[in-house]
Coordinates of C-alpha atoms in Angstrom, one line a residue:
M558 CA 10.5 129.0 39.6
P559 CA 8.1 128.3 42.5
E560 CA 5.9 125.2 42.5
A561 CA 3.3 124.0 45.0
Q562 CA 3.9 120.3 45.3
S563 CA 0.7 118.3 45.4
K564 CA -1.2 115.3 43.9
E565 CA -4.1 117.3 42.7
T566 CA -5.4 117.2 39.1
E567 CA -3.2 119.4 36.9
C568 CA -3.4 121.1 33.5
D569 CA -0.7 123.1 31.8
L570 CA -1.4 126.5 30.3
R571 CA 1.4 127.4 27.8
L572 CA 2.0 131.1 27.1
T573 CA 3.9 133.2 24.6
L574 CA 4.7 136.5 26.3
F575 CA 6.0 139.4 24.3
Q576 CA 4.9 142.6 26.1
Y577 CA 6.5 143.9 29.3
G578 CA 4.8 146.9 31.0
G579 CA 7.5 147.9 33.5
V580 CA 7.2 147.9 37.3
S581 CA 4.4 149.5 39.2
T582 CA 4.8 150.4 42.9
S583 CA 2.1 151.0 45.5
Y584 CA 2.0 151.5 49.3
T585 CA -0.8 151.0 51.9
A586 CA -0.7 151.4 55.7
K587 CA -1.8 147.8 56.1
G588 CA 0.1 146.0 53.4
G589 CA 3.2 148.2 53.1
L590 CA 5.2 148.5 49.8
K591 CA 4.1 146.3 46.9
R592 CA 5.6 146.0 43.5
G593 CA 4.0 144.5 40.4
V594 CA 4.6 143.8 36.7
V595 CA 2.2 143.0 33.9
L596 CA 3.2 140.7 31.0
R597 CA 0.9 140.2 28.0
G598 CA 0.9 137.7 25.2
L599 CA -1.1 134.7 23.7
V600 CA -2.0 131.2 24.7
D601 CA 0.2 128.7 23.0
V602 CA -1.6 125.4 22.2
P603 CA 0.6 122.4 21.3
L604 CA -0.3 120.8 18.0
E605 CA -0.6 117.4 19.5
Y606 CA -3.2 118.5 22.0
P607 CA -5.6 120.8 20.1
A608 CA -7.8 123.2 22.0
P609 CA -9.5 125.5 19.5
H610 CA -11.1 127.8 22.1
F611 CA -7.7 128.7 23.6
E612 CA -5.6 128.9 20.4
K613 CA -3.8 132.3 20.2
K614 CA -6.2 133.9 22.7
P615 CA -4.8 137.1 24.5
V616 CA -3.6 136.6 28.0
S617 CA -2.3 139.0 30.7
V618 CA -0.1 137.9 33.6
T619 CA 0.1 140.1 36.8
I620 CA 2.9 139.3 39.2
S621 CA 3.1 141.0 42.6
S622 CA 5.4 141.0 45.6
P623 CA 5.6 140.5 48.5
P624 CA 2.7 138.0 48.6
D625 CA -0.5 138.5 50.6
P626 CA -0.7 135.4 52.8
D627 CA -4.4 136.0 53.6
W628 CA -5.3 136.0 49.8
L629 CA -3.1 133.0 49.1
S630 CA -4.8 131.1 52.0
D631 CA -8.2 132.0 50.6
V632 CA -7.2 130.8 47.1
A633 CA -6.0 127.4 48.5
A634 CA -9.1 126.9 50.5
K635 CA -11.4 128.0 47.6
F636 CA -9.9 125.5 45.1
G637 CA -9.2 122.7 47.6
V638 CA -5.4 122.6 47.2
A639 CA -2.7 122.3 49.7
A640 CA -0.9 125.4 48.5
S641 CA -1.1 127.9 45.8
F642 CA 0.5 131.2 44.8
G643 CA -2.1 132.5 42.4
A644 CA -5.2 132.1 40.4
V645 CA -6.3 132.0 36.8
S646 CA -9.5 133.3 35.4
V647 CA -10.9 132.3 32.0
K648 CA -13.9 134.0 30.4
A649 CA -16.7 131.9 28.8
S650 CA -15.7 130.6 25.4
V651 CA -12.3 132.2 26.0
E652 CA -13.6 135.4 24.4
P653 CA -12.5 139.0 25.4
E654 CA -14.8 141.1 27.5
Q655 CA -15.8 144.3 25.7
F656 CA -17.1 147.6 26.9
E657 CA -17.4 151.1 25.5
L658 CA -15.2 154.0 26.8
D659 CA -15.4 157.4 25.2
G660 CA -16.9 156.0 22.1
E661 CA -14.2 153.4 21.7
T662 CA -14.5 149.6 22.2
I663 CA -12.1 148.3 24.8
E664 CA -11.3 144.6 25.2
I665 CA -10.0 142.8 28.3
E666 CA -8.0 139.7 27.8
P667 CA -10.1 136.5 28.3
V668 CA -7.3 134.8 30.2
H669 CA -5.8 136.5 33.3
V670 CA -3.2 135.0 35.5
R671 CA -2.6 136.6 38.9
M672 CA 0.4 135.5 41.0
E673 CA 2.0 136.7 44.2
M674 CA 5.7 135.8 45.0
D675 CA 8.5 136.4 47.4
P676 CA 10.8 139.4 46.5
D677 CA 13.7 137.3 45.2
T678 CA 11.5 135.2 42.8
F679 CA 9.7 138.4 41.7
E680 CA 13.0 140.1 40.9
T681 CA 14.3 137.1 38.9
I682 CA 11.2 137.0 36.7
R683 CA 11.1 140.8 36.3
R684 CA 14.8 140.9 35.2
Q685 CA 14.2 138.1 32.7
A686 CA 11.1 139.8 31.3
A687 CA 12.7 143.2 31.0
E688 CA 15.8 141.8 29.3
A689 CA 13.7 139.8 26.8
Y690 CA 11.7 142.8 25.9
D691 CA 14.8 145.1 25.6
H692 CA 16.5 142.6 23.3
R693 CA 13.4 142.0 21.1
R694 CA 12.8 138.5 22.4
I695 CA 9.6 136.6 23.4
M696 CA 9.3 134.4 26.4
S697 CA 7.7 131.0 26.5
A698 CA 6.2 130.2 29.9
N699 CA 4.0 127.5 31.5
V700 CA 1.4 128.0 34.2
R701 CA 0.2 124.9 36.0
L702 CA -3.5 124.9 36.8
V703 CA -4.6 122.9 39.9
G704 CA -7.7 122.5 42.0
E705 CA -11.1 121.0 42.4
T706 CA -12.5 123.2 39.6
L707 CA -10.7 121.2 37.0
P708 CA -12.7 118.4 35.3
D709 CA -12.6 114.8 36.5
P710 CA -9.3 113.2 35.1
S711 CA -10.4 109.6 35.6
E712 CA -9.6 108.7 32.0
K713 CA -6.3 110.6 32.0
P714 CA -2.9 109.1 33.1
L715 CA -1.1 110.9 36.0
R716 CA -4.2 113.1 36.5
M717 CA -2.9 115.4 33.8
L718 CA -5.4 117.3 31.6
D719 CA -5.1 119.2 28.3
L720 CA -6.6 122.6 27.7
G721 CA -9.1 120.9 25.4
D722 CA -10.5 119.1 28.4
L723 CA -11.5 122.3 30.1
D724 CA -15.2 123.4 30.2
V725 CA -15.4 126.9 28.7
S726 CA -19.2 127.2 28.6
E727 CA -19.0 129.7 31.4
D728 CA -16.5 131.8 33.3
R729 CA -14.0 129.6 35.2
E730 CA -11.2 130.0 37.8
Y731 CA -8.3 127.7 38.7
A732 CA -5.5 127.8 41.3
V733 CA -1.9 128.2 40.2
G734 CA 0.4 125.3 41.3
G735 CA 3.5 126.1 39.3
F736 CA 5.0 128.7 37.0
E737 CA 8.1 128.3 34.7
I738 CA 9.8 130.4 32.1
L739 CA 10.8 127.8 29.5
E740 CA 12.9 129.8 27.1
T741 CA 13.4 133.2 25.4
V742 CA 13.6 133.3 21.6
Y743 CA 14.4 136.0 19.1
T744 CA 11.4 137.6 17.4
D745 CA 11.5 139.7 14.2
Y746 CA 12.1 143.4 14.1
L747 CA 8.3 144.1 13.9
R748 CA 7.7 143.2 17.5
G749 CA 6.0 146.0 19.3
R750 CA 5.2 147.8 16.0
P751 CA 1.7 148.2 14.6
L752 CA 1.2 146.7 11.1
H753 CA -0.2 149.1 8.5
V754 CA -3.8 148.8 7.5
E755 CA -4.1 147.0 4.2
P756 CA -6.2 148.4 1.4
G757 CA -9.7 147.0 1.1
R758 CA -10.9 145.3 -2.0
S759 CA -12.6 148.5 -3.4
E760 CA -9.7 150.8 -2.4
G761 CA -6.9 151.9 -4.6
Y762 CA -3.3 152.4 -3.6
G763 CA -3.6 156.0 -2.5
V764 CA -1.4 159.0 -3.2
R765 CA 2.3 159.1 -2.6
I766 CA 3.6 162.4 -1.4
S767 CA 7.3 163.1 -1.2
V768 CA 8.5 166.0 1.0
L769 CA 12.0 167.5 1.1
L770 CA 12.6 168.4 4.7
T771 CA 14.0 171.9 5.1
E772 CA 13.8 172.5 8.9
A773 CA 13.6 170.3 12.0
R774 CA 12.8 171.1 15.6
Y775 CA 12.7 169.1 18.8
E776 CA 13.0 169.4 22.5
V777 CA 15.2 167.4 24.9
S778 CA 14.1 166.9 28.5
M779 CA 17.2 166.6 30.7
E780 CA 15.0 165.6 33.6
R781 CA 13.5 162.6 31.8
A782 CA 16.4 162.1 29.3
S783 CA 13.8 162.0 26.5
V784 CA 13.2 163.6 23.2
H785 CA 9.8 165.1 22.4
S786 CA 7.9 167.7 20.4
I787 CA 9.6 166.6 17.1
S788 CA 8.4 168.6 14.1
C789 CA 9.6 169.5 10.6
E790 CA 8.9 171.9 7.7
G791 CA 9.3 171.0 4.1
R792 CA 7.9 171.2 0.6
V793 CA 6.4 168.7 -1.8
I794 CA 8.8 167.7 -4.6
N795 CA 6.9 165.0 -6.5
G796 CA 3.9 167.0 -7.6
R797 CA 5.0 167.2 -11.3
G798 CA 3.0 170.2 -12.2
K799 CA -0.1 169.3 -10.1
P800 CA -1.7 172.0 -7.9
Y801 CA 0.1 170.8 -4.8
D802 CA 3.6 170.8 -6.5
G803 CA 6.0 172.7 -4.2
A804 CA 3.3 173.0 -1.5
D805 CA 4.5 173.9 2.0
V806 CA 4.4 171.1 4.5
T807 CA 4.3 171.0 8.3
I808 CA 5.0 167.7 10.0
E809 CA 4.5 166.7 13.7
F810 CA 5.6 163.4 15.2
G811 CA 3.9 161.8 18.2
E812 CA 4.2 158.4 20.0
H813 CA 1.9 155.6 18.9
E814 CA -0.4 154.4 21.8
P815 CA -0.8 150.6 21.4
N816 CA -3.9 148.7 22.4
N817 CA -2.0 145.6 23.6
R818 CA -3.2 143.3 20.9
A819 CA -0.7 141.1 19.1
D820 CA -2.4 141.5 15.7
E821 CA -2.8 145.2 15.9
R822 CA -3.0 147.2 12.7
A823 CA -3.1 151.0 12.8
F824 CA -2.8 154.0 10.5
A825 CA 0.6 155.7 10.6
G826 CA -0.9 159.1 11.0
E827 CA -3.3 161.7 9.6
F828 CA -3.0 164.4 7.0
G829 CA -4.7 167.6 6.0
Y830 CA -4.6 169.3 2.6
F831 CA -5.5 173.0 2.1
P832 CA -5.4 174.2 -1.5
K833 CA -6.2 177.8 -0.5
R834 CA -4.9 179.6 2.6
S835 CA -4.6 183.2 1.4
K836 CA -6.1 184.8 4.5
E837 CA -4.5 182.5 7.1
D838 CA -1.1 181.5 8.2
Y839 CA 0.0 180.0 4.9
S840 CA -0.2 182.0 1.7
S841 CA 0.1 179.0 -0.6
T842 CA -1.2 175.4 -0.9
H843 CA -0.4 173.6 2.3
F844 CA -0.2 170.1 3.8
W845 CA 0.1 169.1 7.5
F846 CA 1.0 165.6 8.7
H847 CA 0.7 164.1 12.2
L848 CA 2.8 160.9 12.1
R849 CA 3.2 158.2 14.8
H850 CA 6.2 156.4 16.0
V851 CA 7.1 153.9 18.7
P852 CA 9.0 155.3 21.8
E853 CA 12.4 154.0 20.9
D854 CA 12.3 155.7 17.4
A855 CA 12.6 159.2 18.8
R856 CA 16.3 158.9 19.7
G857 CA 17.1 155.8 17.7
L858 CA 15.8 156.9 14.2
L859 CA 14.1 160.3 14.0
I860 CA 16.7 162.5 15.7
P861 CA 19.7 160.9 13.8
L862 CA 17.7 161.3 10.5
L863 CA 16.9 165.0 11.3
S864 CA 20.4 165.9 12.5
Q865 CA 22.2 165.4 9.2
E866 CA 24.9 167.8 8.1
T867 CA 24.2 170.6 5.6
G868 CA 24.2 169.2 2.1
T869 CA 22.2 166.1 3.0
H870 CA 18.8 165.7 1.5
V871 CA 16.2 164.0 3.8
V872 CA 13.0 163.1 2.0
L873 CA 9.8 161.9 3.7
N874 CA 7.6 159.6 1.6
S875 CA 4.1 159.1 2.8
N876 CA 1.2 157.1 1.4
L877 CA -2.2 158.9 1.8
I878 CA -5.4 156.9 1.9
I879 CA -7.1 158.9 -0.7
E880 CA -7.3 158.7 -4.5
E881 CA -5.6 161.4 -6.5
E882 CA -8.8 162.4 -8.3
K883 CA -10.3 163.4 -5.0
L884 CA -7.1 165.2 -3.9
L885 CA -7.0 167.2 -7.2
A886 CA -10.8 168.0 -7.0
T887 CA -10.5 169.5 -3.5
V888 CA -11.1 173.3 -3.4
D889 CA -11.4 173.9 0.4
E890 CA -9.8 171.3 2.6
L891 CA -9.4 167.6 2.8
R892 CA -8.4 165.4 5.8
G893 CA -7.6 161.7 5.9
N894 CA -5.3 158.9 7.2
V895 CA -1.7 158.1 6.3
R896 CA -1.2 154.3 5.6
Y897 CA 2.6 154.3 6.1
Y898 CA 5.7 156.5 5.7
S899 CA 9.4 156.2 5.2
F900 CA 12.5 158.3 4.7
K901 CA 15.1 158.5 2.0
V902 CA 18.5 160.1 2.6
G903 CA 20.8 161.5 -0.1
R904 CA 24.2 163.1 0.4
H905 CA 26.9 164.6 -1.8
L906 CA 30.1 162.6 -1.4
I907 CA 32.3 165.3 -3.0
N908 CA 32.3 169.1 -2.9
D909 CA 31.1 170.1 -6.4
G910 CA 32.2 173.7 -5.9
A911 CA 35.8 172.9 -5.1

């Protein structure tokens, strides 16, 4: 990986990168064609050199190619270094910047690394990041900070600082003197998946609804080679004499939209319960579900599950964040969230009618 050789003060910023956003392409008359990738992860602080302000803080890394020589010259001059190929910005107290958008709180990572590299180096990093993401691995990387904005290292050997030495009382910027991908390691199967929202202290365990699927529909885009508009019909099979026993069910699946946070927890979907629909589309008690999945689930899990041969029972189990007393007391309609869902498949191994 590239490194600007110098004798300036240095500080290593260790990163754990686990999210790869693909390649963006732009073109301007002045700069020509430019490609970029964005990697996201967390700051990794070594145990032997504690830095509480930086520990596990979100970070984004933007890498572009080809480099803009004017910008790189400005960076080198600004930070008093011989050469640099990027800059690092750190928010005060290493806390995310927050703002409101359409009633939702949006957070921007407190540590942002911007680097510009030659096409060959860019392509090497892009390939390694894409391969790691596709194979459910995380990358460990190191960004070397240099420049006059670093603290005085007079008491440090070899002019090498630790993250704990940095002043985080206000926004800071540093030049990038080196970048290295240290290793890629396997991460568990939950990478890229939201964790379900745990019940609060005053909450119960909710209601479990089991639906025998009777019909499945989906569309396949030949242009994009993707599956979408996945929906199902079914009926409740675990009501055991309750008013919703045997109720009609409509299910729609949609992609989950992550918020790029490593500790994200999210509901698996929403539900609606309608005890009486005599004058509308459904003449009986009815449920609808909108359930979320990550992109690779469409072809990897959902379509194989919903394409079983005749004689196979596919049951959808969902946990509704509502207590059964409230569900049974509903006379008009009730809406709420789904904590999680799963499938159960059963199939006859012999032909009973033979």
